[in-house]
Amino acid sequence: MSGNSQNAPMAGPTASPIKSQVSRLIQFRSTVSQPVFAAFLAGGVAGAVSRTVVSPLERLKILFQIQSVGREEYKMSVGKGLAKMWRDEGWRGFMRGNGTN
């Protein structure tokens, strides 16, 4: 045995990090392109988008429902109610309660 450690082979993977990333990307694309996985992913995205789009209307519906007798704060049309929500609370008011279920 010689004491020369410069010529010893390196331990660990010999592939470059770019080749490894490309390999993982190819594996990810083949997994995502499977019909069951693609349908599951598309359904999840569609559900999230529809929930976010309808969220302001759902919140306005709840505000209409909880009005007690004598309160006139949200006794108005849907368009005026949405405008009031936007003026009073902004974007956060539209999305309030969106993540609860």
CSV table of N, CA, C and O in Angstrom, one decimal:
chain,number,residue,atom,x,y,z
A,1,MET,N,0.8,-1.2,0.0
A,1,MET,CA,0.0,0.0,0.0
A,1,MET,C,0.9,1.2,0.0
A,1,MET,O,1.7,1.4,0.8
A,2,SER,N,0.6,2.1,-0.9
A,2,SER,CA,1.3,3.3,-0.9
A,2,SER,C,0.6,4.4,-0.2
A,2,SER,O,-0.6,4.4,-0.1
A,3,GLY,N,1.3,5.5,0.2
A,3,GLY,CA,0.7,6.6,0.9
A,3,GLY,C,0.1,7.6,0.0
A,3,GLY,O,-0.3,8.7,0.4
A,4,ASN,N,0.0,7.4,-1.3
A,4,ASN,CA,-0.4,8.4,-2.3
A,4,ASN,C,-2.0,8.3,-2.4
A,4,ASN,O,-2.5,7.4,-3.0
A,5,SER,N,-2.7,9.3,-1.8
A,5,SER,CA,-4.1,9.3,-1.8
A,5,SER,C,-4.7,10.1,-2.9
A,5,SER,O,-5.9,10.2,-3.1
A,6,GLN,N,-3.9,10.8,-3.7
A,6,GLN,CA,-4.4,11.6,-4.8
A,6,GLN,C,-4.9,10.8,-5.9
A,6,GLN,O,-5.8,11.2,-6.6
A,7,ASN,N,-4.4,9.6,-6.1
A,7,ASN,CA,-4.9,8.8,-7.2
A,7,ASN,C,-6.0,7.9,-6.8
A,7,ASN,O,-6.5,7.1,-7.7
A,8,ALA,N,-6.5,7.9,-5.6
A,8,ALA,CA,-7.6,7.1,-5.1
A,8,ALA,C,-8.9,7.5,-5.8
A,8,ALA,O,-9.1,8.7,-5.9
A,9,PRO,N,-9.8,6.6,-6.1
A,9,PRO,CA,-11.1,7.0,-6.7
A,9,PRO,C,-11.9,7.7,-5.7
A,9,PRO,O,-11.9,7.5,-4.5
A,10,MET,N,-12.7,8.7,-6.1
A,10,MET,CA,-13.6,9.5,-5.3
A,10,MET,C,-14.8,8.7,-4.8
A,10,MET,O,-15.4,7.9,-5.6
A,11,ALA,N,-15.2,8.8,-3.6
A,11,ALA,CA,-16.4,8.2,-3.1
A,11,ALA,C,-17.6,9.0,-3.5
A,11,ALA,O,-17.5,10.2,-3.6
A,12,GLY,N,-18.7,8.4,-3.6
A,12,GLY,CA,-20.0,9.1,-3.9
A,12,GLY,C,-20.4,9.0,-5.3
A,12,GLY,O,-19.7,8.3,-6.1
A,13,PRO,N,-21.5,9.6,-5.7
A,13,PRO,CA,-22.0,9.5,-7.0
A,13,PRO,C,-21.1,10.2,-8.0
A,13,PRO,O,-20.5,11.3,-7.7
A,14,THR,N,-21.0,9.7,-9.2
A,14,THR,CA,-20.1,10.3,-10.2
A,14,THR,C,-20.9,11.1,-11.2
A,14,THR,O,-20.4,11.8,-12.0
A,15,ALA,N,-22.3,11.1,-11.2
A,15,ALA,CA,-23.1,11.9,-12.1
A,15,ALA,C,-23.1,13.3,-11.6
A,15,ALA,O,-23.0,13.6,-10.4
A,16,SER,N,-23.2,14.2,-12.6
A,16,SER,CA,-23.2,15.6,-12.3
A,16,SER,C,-24.6,16.0,-11.7
A,16,SER,O,-25.5,15.3,-12.0
A,17,PRO,N,-24.7,17.1,-11.0
A,17,PRO,CA,-25.9,17.5,-10.4
A,17,PRO,C,-27.0,17.8,-11.5
A,17,PRO,O,-28.2,17.6,-11.3
A,18,ILE,N,-26.5,18.3,-12.6
A,18,ILE,CA,-27.5,18.6,-13.7
A,18,ILE,C,-28.1,17.4,-14.3
A,18,ILE,O,-29.3,17.3,-14.5
A,19,LYS,N,-27.3,16.3,-14.5
A,19,LYS,CA,-27.8,15.1,-15.0
A,19,LYS,C,-28.8,14.5,-14.0
A,19,LYS,O,-29.8,13.9,-14.4
A,20,SER,N,-28.5,14.6,-12.7
A,20,SER,CA,-29.4,14.1,-11.7
A,20,SER,C,-30.8,14.8,-11.7
A,20,SER,O,-31.8,14.2,-11.6
A,21,GLN,N,-30.7,16.2,-11.9
A,21,GLN,CA,-31.9,17.0,-11.9
A,21,GLN,C,-32.7,16.6,-13.2
A,21,GLN,O,-34.0,16.5,-13.1
A,22,VAL,N,-32.1,16.4,-14.3
A,22,VAL,CA,-32.8,16.0,-15.5
A,22,VAL,C,-33.4,14.7,-15.4
A,22,VAL,O,-34.6,14.5,-15.8
A,23,SER,N,-32.7,13.8,-14.7
A,23,SER,CA,-33.3,12.4,-14.5
A,23,SER,C,-34.5,12.5,-13.6
A,23,SER,O,-35.5,11.9,-13.9
A,24,ARG,N,-34.5,13.3,-12.6
A,24,ARG,CA,-35.6,13.5,-11.7
A,24,ARG,C,-36.8,14.2,-12.4
A,24,ARG,O,-37.9,13.8,-12.2
A,25,LEU,N,-36.5,15.1,-13.3
A,25,LEU,CA,-37.5,15.8,-14.1
A,25,LEU,C,-38.2,14.8,-15.0
A,25,LEU,O,-39.4,14.8,-15.2
A,26,ILE,N,-37.4,14.0,-15.7
A,26,ILE,CA,-38.0,13.0,-16.6
A,26,ILE,C,-38.9,12.0,-15.8
A,26,ILE,O,-40.0,11.7,-16.2
A,27,GLN,N,-38.4,11.6,-14.6
A,27,GLN,CA,-39.2,10.7,-13.8
A,27,GLN,C,-40.5,11.4,-13.3
A,27,GLN,O,-41.6,10.8,-13.3
A,28,PHE,N,-40.4,12.7,-13.0
A,28,PHE,CA,-41.6,13.4,-12.5
A,28,PHE,C,-42.6,13.6,-13.7
A,28,PHE,O,-43.8,13.4,-13.5
A,29,ARG,N,-42.1,13.9,-14.9
A,29,ARG,CA,-43.0,14.0,-16.0
A,29,ARG,C,-43.7,12.7,-16.4
A,29,ARG,O,-44.9,12.7,-16.7
A,30,SER,N,-43.0,11.6,-16.2
A,30,SER,CA,-43.6,10.3,-16.6
A,30,SER,C,-44.7,10.0,-15.5
A,30,SER,O,-45.7,9.4,-15.8
A,31,THR,N,-44.4,10.3,-14.3
A,31,THR,CA,-45.4,10.1,-13.2
A,31,THR,C,-46.7,10.9,-13.4
A,31,THR,O,-47.8,10.5,-13.3
A,32,VAL,N,-46.5,12.2,-13.7
A,32,VAL,CA,-47.6,13.1,-13.8
A,32,VAL,C,-48.4,12.8,-15.1
A,32,VAL,O,-49.6,13.0,-15.1
A,33,SER,N,-47.8,12.2,-16.1
A,33,SER,CA,-48.5,11.9,-17.3
A,33,SER,C,-49.4,10.7,-17.2
A,33,SER,O,-50.1,10.4,-18.1
A,34,GLN,N,-49.3,9.9,-16.1
A,34,GLN,CA,-50.2,8.8,-15.9
A,34,GLN,C,-51.6,9.3,-15.8
A,34,GLN,O,-51.9,10.3,-15.1
A,35,PRO,N,-52.6,8.6,-16.5
A,35,PRO,CA,-54.0,9.1,-16.5
A,35,PRO,C,-54.6,9.3,-15.1
A,35,PRO,O,-55.3,10.3,-14.9
A,36,VAL,N,-54.4,8.4,-14.2
A,36,VAL,CA,-55.0,8.5,-12.9
A,36,VAL,C,-54.5,9.7,-12.1
A,36,VAL,O,-55.2,10.5,-11.6
A,37,PHE,N,-53.2,9.8,-12.2
A,37,PHE,CA,-52.5,10.9,-11.5
A,37,PHE,C,-52.9,12.3,-12.1
A,37,PHE,O,-53.2,13.2,-11.4
A,38,ALA,N,-52.9,12.3,-13.4
A,38,ALA,CA,-53.3,13.6,-14.1
A,38,ALA,C,-54.7,14.0,-13.8
A,38,ALA,O,-55.0,15.2,-13.6
A,39,ALA,N,-55.6,13.0,-13.8
A,39,ALA,CA,-57.0,13.3,-13.5
A,39,ALA,C,-57.1,13.8,-12.0
A,39,ALA,O,-57.9,14.7,-11.7
A,40,PHE,N,-56.4,13.2,-11.1
A,40,PHE,CA,-56.4,13.6,-9.7
A,40,PHE,C,-55.9,15.0,-9.5
A,40,PHE,O,-56.5,15.8,-8.8
A,41,LEU,N,-54.8,15.3,-10.2
A,41,LEU,CA,-54.2,16.6,-10.1
A,41,LEU,C,-55.2,17.7,-10.7
A,41,LEU,O,-55.4,18.7,-10.2
A,42,ALA,N,-55.8,17.3,-11.9
A,42,ALA,CA,-56.7,18.3,-12.5
A,42,ALA,C,-57.9,18.5,-11.7
A,42,ALA,O,-58.4,19.7,-11.6
A,43,GLY,N,-58.4,17.5,-11.0
A,43,GLY,CA,-59.6,17.7,-10.1
A,43,GLY,C,-59.2,18.5,-8.9
A,43,GLY,O,-60.0,19.4,-8.5
A,44,GLY,N,-58.1,18.4,-8.4
A,44,GLY,CA,-57.6,19.2,-7.3
A,44,GLY,C,-57.5,20.7,-7.6
A,44,GLY,O,-57.9,21.5,-6.9
A,45,VAL,N,-56.9,20.9,-8.8
A,45,VAL,CA,-56.7,22.3,-9.2
A,45,VAL,C,-58.1,22.9,-9.5
A,45,VAL,O,-58.4,24.1,-9.2
A,46,ALA,N,-59.0,22.2,-10.2
A,46,ALA,CA,-60.3,22.7,-10.5
A,46,ALA,C,-61.1,23.0,-9.2
A,46,ALA,O,-61.8,24.0,-9.2
A,47,GLY,N,-61.0,22.2,-8.2
A,47,GLY,CA,-61.6,22.4,-7.0
A,47,GLY,C,-61.1,23.6,-6.3
A,47,GLY,O,-61.9,24.4,-5.8
A,48,ALA,N,-59.8,23.8,-6.3
A,48,ALA,CA,-59.3,25.0,-5.6
A,48,ALA,C,-59.6,26.3,-6.3
A,48,ALA,O,-60.0,27.3,-5.7
A,49,VAL,N,-59.6,26.3,-7.7
A,49,VAL,CA,-60.0,27.4,-8.4
A,49,VAL,C,-61.5,27.8,-8.2
A,49,VAL,O,-61.8,28.9,-8.0
A,50,SER,N,-62.3,26.8,-8.3
A,50,SER,CA,-63.8,27.0,-8.2
A,50,SER,C,-64.1,27.5,-6.7
A,50,SER,O,-64.9,28.4,-6.6
A,51,ARG,N,-63.4,27.0,-5.8
A,51,ARG,CA,-63.7,27.4,-4.4
A,51,ARG,C,-63.2,28.9,-4.2
A,51,ARG,O,-63.9,29.6,-3.5
A,52,THR,N,-62.1,29.2,-4.8
A,52,THR,CA,-61.6,30.6,-4.7
A,52,THR,C,-62.5,31.6,-5.4
A,52,THR,O,-62.8,32.7,-4.9
A,53,VAL,N,-63.0,31.2,-6.6
A,53,VAL,CA,-63.9,32.1,-7.4
A,53,VAL,C,-65.2,32.3,-6.7
A,53,VAL,O,-65.8,33.4,-6.7
A,54,VAL,N,-65.8,31.3,-6.0
A,54,VAL,CA,-67.1,31.4,-5.4
A,54,VAL,C,-67.0,31.9,-4.0
A,54,VAL,O,-68.0,32.3,-3.4
A,55,SER,N,-65.8,32.0,-3.4
A,55,SER,CA,-65.7,32.4,-2.0
A,55,SER,C,-66.4,33.7,-1.7
A,55,SER,O,-67.0,33.8,-0.6
A,56,PRO,N,-66.2,34.8,-2.5
A,56,PRO,CA,-66.9,36.0,-2.1
A,56,PRO,C,-68.4,35.9,-2.0
A,56,PRO,O,-69.0,36.5,-1.2
A,57,LEU,N,-69.0,35.1,-3.0
A,57,LEU,CA,-70.4,35.0,-2.9
A,57,LEU,C,-70.9,34.1,-1.7
A,57,LEU,O,-71.9,34.4,-1.2
A,58,GLU,N,-70.1,33.2,-1.4
A,58,GLU,CA,-70.4,32.4,-0.2
A,58,GLU,C,-70.4,33.2,1.1
A,58,GLU,O,-71.3,33.1,1.9
A,59,ARG,N,-69.4,34.1,1.2
A,59,ARG,CA,-69.3,34.9,2.4
A,59,ARG,C,-70.4,35.9,2.4
A,59,ARG,O,-71.0,36.2,3.4
A,60,LEU,N,-70.8,36.5,1.2
A,60,LEU,CA,-71.9,37.4,1.2
A,60,LEU,C,-73.2,36.7,1.6
A,60,LEU,O,-74.0,37.3,2.3
A,61,LYS,N,-73.4,35.5,1.1
A,61,LYS,CA,-74.6,34.7,1.5
A,61,LYS,C,-74.7,34.6,3.0
A,61,LYS,O,-75.7,34.7,3.6
A,62,ILE,N,-73.5,34.3,3.7
A,62,ILE,CA,-73.5,34.1,5.1
A,62,ILE,C,-73.8,35.5,5.8
A,62,ILE,O,-74.6,35.5,6.8
A,63,LEU,N,-73.3,36.6,5.3
A,63,LEU,CA,-73.6,37.9,5.8
A,63,LEU,C,-75.1,38.2,5.7
A,63,LEU,O,-75.7,38.8,6.6
A,64,PHE,N,-75.7,37.8,4.6
A,64,PHE,CA,-77.1,38.0,4.4
A,64,PHE,C,-77.9,37.2,5.4
A,64,PHE,O,-78.9,37.6,6.0
A,65,GLN,N,-77.5,36.0,5.7
A,65,GLN,CA,-78.2,35.0,6.5
A,65,GLN,C,-78.1,35.4,8.0
A,65,GLN,O,-79.1,35.2,8.8
A,66,ILE,N,-77.0,36.0,8.4
A,66,ILE,CA,-76.9,36.3,9.9
A,66,ILE,C,-77.4,37.7,10.3
A,66,ILE,O,-77.3,38.1,11.4
A,67,GLN,N,-78.1,38.4,9.3
A,67,GLN,CA,-78.6,39.7,9.7
A,67,GLN,C,-79.8,39.5,10.7
A,67,GLN,O,-80.7,38.7,10.5
A,68,SER,N,-79.7,40.2,11.8
A,68,SER,CA,-80.7,40.1,12.8
A,68,SER,C,-81.8,41.2,12.5
A,68,SER,O,-81.6,42.1,11.6
A,69,VAL,N,-82.9,41.1,13.1
A,69,VAL,CA,-84.0,42.0,12.8
A,69,VAL,C,-83.6,43.4,13.3
A,69,VAL,O,-83.0,43.6,14.3
A,70,GLY,N,-83.8,44.4,12.4
A,70,GLY,CA,-83.5,45.7,12.7
A,70,GLY,C,-82.2,46.2,12.2
A,70,GLY,O,-81.9,47.4,12.1
A,71,ARG,N,-81.3,45.3,11.8
A,71,ARG,CA,-80.0,45.7,11.2
A,71,ARG,C,-80.2,45.8,9.7
A,71,ARG,O,-80.7,44.9,9.0
A,72,GLU,N,-79.7,46.9,9.2
A,72,GLU,CA,-79.8,47.2,7.8
A,72,GLU,C,-78.5,47.2,7.0
A,72,GLU,O,-78.4,47.7,5.9
A,73,GLU,N,-77.4,46.7,7.7
A,73,GLU,CA,-76.1,46.8,7.1
A,73,GLU,C,-76.0,46.1,5.8
A,73,GLU,O,-75.4,46.6,4.8
A,74,TYR,N,-76.5,44.9,5.6
A,74,TYR,CA,-76.4,44.1,4.4
A,74,TYR,C,-77.7,43.9,3.8
A,74,TYR,O,-77.9,42.9,3.1
A,75,LYS,N,-78.7,44.7,3.9
A,75,LYS,CA,-80.0,44.6,3.3
A,75,LYS,C,-79.9,45.3,1.9
A,75,LYS,O,-80.3,46.5,1.8
A,76,MET,N,-79.3,44.7,1.0
A,76,MET,CA,-79.0,45.3,-0.4
A,76,MET,C,-78.9,44.2,-1.4
A,76,MET,O,-78.9,43.0,-1.1
A,77,SER,N,-78.7,44.6,-2.6
A,77,SER,CA,-78.5,43.6,-3.7
A,77,SER,C,-77.1,43.0,-3.6
A,77,SER,O,-76.3,43.4,-2.9
A,78,VAL,N,-76.9,41.9,-4.4
A,78,VAL,CA,-75.7,41.2,-4.4
A,78,VAL,C,-74.5,42.1,-4.8
A,78,VAL,O,-73.5,42.1,-4.2
A,79,GLY,N,-74.7,42.8,-5.9
A,79,GLY,CA,-73.7,43.7,-6.4
A,79,GLY,C,-73.3,44.8,-5.4
A,79,GLY,O,-72.1,45.0,-5.2
A,80,LYS,N,-74.3,45.4,-4.8
A,80,LYS,CA,-74.0,46.4,-3.8
A,80,LYS,C,-73.3,45.8,-2.5
A,80,LYS,O,-72.4,46.4,-1.9
A,81,GLY,N,-73.7,44.6,-2.2
A,81,GLY,CA,-73.1,43.9,-1.0
A,81,GLY,C,-71.7,43.6,-1.3
A,81,GLY,O,-70.8,43.7,-0.4
A,82,LEU,N,-71.3,43.1,-2.5
A,82,LEU,CA,-70.0,42.8,-2.9
A,82,LEU,C,-69.1,44.1,-2.9
A,82,LEU,O,-68.0,44.1,-2.4
A,83,ALA,N,-69.7,45.2,-3.4
A,83,ALA,CA,-69.0,46.5,-3.4
A,83,ALA,C,-68.7,46.9,-2.0
A,83,ALA,O,-67.6,47.4,-1.7
A,84,LYS,N,-69.7,46.8,-1.1
A,84,LYS,CA,-69.5,47.2,0.3
A,84,LYS,C,-68.4,46.3,1.0
A,84,LYS,O,-67.6,46.9,1.7
A,85,MET,N,-68.5,45.0,0.7
A,85,MET,CA,-67.4,44.2,1.3
A,85,MET,C,-66.0,44.6,0.8
A,85,MET,O,-65.1,44.6,1.5
A,86,TRP,N,-65.9,45.0,-0.5
A,86,TRP,CA,-64.6,45.4,-1.1
A,86,TRP,C,-64.2,46.7,-0.4
A,86,TRP,O,-63.0,46.9,-0.1
A,87,ARG,N,-65.1,47.7,-0.3
A,87,ARG,CA,-64.8,48.9,0.3
A,87,ARG,C,-64.3,48.8,1.8
A,87,ARG,O,-63.4,49.4,2.2
A,88,ASP,N,-65.1,48.0,2.5
A,88,ASP,CA,-64.8,47.8,4.0
A,88,ASP,C,-63.6,47.0,4.3
A,88,ASP,O,-62.9,47.2,5.2
A,89,GLU,N,-63.4,45.9,3.5
A,89,GLU,CA,-62.4,44.9,3.9
A,89,GLU,C,-61.4,44.6,2.9
A,89,GLU,O,-60.4,43.9,3.1
A,90,GLY,N,-61.6,44.9,1.6
A,90,GLY,CA,-60.7,44.7,0.5
A,90,GLY,C,-60.7,43.2,0.2
A,90,GLY,O,-61.6,42.4,0.4
A,91,TRP,N,-59.5,42.8,-0.4
A,91,TRP,CA,-59.3,41.4,-0.9
A,91,TRP,C,-59.5,40.4,0.2
A,91,TRP,O,-60.0,39.3,0.0
A,92,ARG,N,-59.0,40.7,1.4
A,92,ARG,CA,-59.0,39.8,2.5
A,92,ARG,C,-60.4,39.5,2.9
A,92,ARG,O,-60.8,38.4,3.3
A,93,GLY,N,-61.3,40.5,2.8
A,93,GLY,CA,-62.7,40.3,3.1
A,93,GLY,C,-63.4,39.3,2.1
A,93,GLY,O,-64.2,38.5,2.5
A,94,PHE,N,-63.0,39.3,0.9
A,94,PHE,CA,-63.5,38.4,-0.1
A,94,PHE,C,-63.0,37.0,0.2
A,94,PHE,O,-63.7,36.0,0.0
A,95,MET,N,-61.8,36.8,0.7
A,95,MET,CA,-61.2,35.5,0.9
A,95,MET,C,-61.4,35.0,2.3
A,95,MET,O,-61.0,33.9,2.6
A,96,ARG,N,-62.0,35.8,3.2
A,96,ARG,CA,-62.1,35.3,4.6
A,96,ARG,C,-63.0,34.1,4.6
A,96,ARG,O,-64.0,34.0,4.0
A,97,GLY,N,-62.5,33.1,5.3
A,97,GLY,CA,-63.2,31.8,5.4
A,97,GLY,C,-63.0,30.9,4.3
A,97,GLY,O,-63.6,29.8,4.3
A,98,ASN,N,-62.2,31.2,3.3
A,98,ASN,CA,-62.0,30.3,2.2
A,98,ASN,C,-61.3,29.0,2.5
A,98,ASN,O,-61.5,28.0,1.9
A,99,GLY,N,-60.4,29.0,3.5
A,99,GLY,CA,-59.7,27.8,3.8
A,99,GLY,C,-60.2,27.0,4.9
A,99,GLY,O,-59.6,26.1,5.4
A,100,THR,N,-61.4,27.3,5.4
A,100,THR,CA,-61.9,26.6,6.6
A,100,THR,C,-62.3,25.1,6.2
A,100,THR,O,-62.3,24.3,7.1
A,101,ASN,N,-62.9,24.9,5.0
A,101,ASN,CA,-63.2,23.5,4.7
A,101,ASN,C,-62.6,23.1,3.4
A,101,ASN,O,-62.5,23.1,2.5
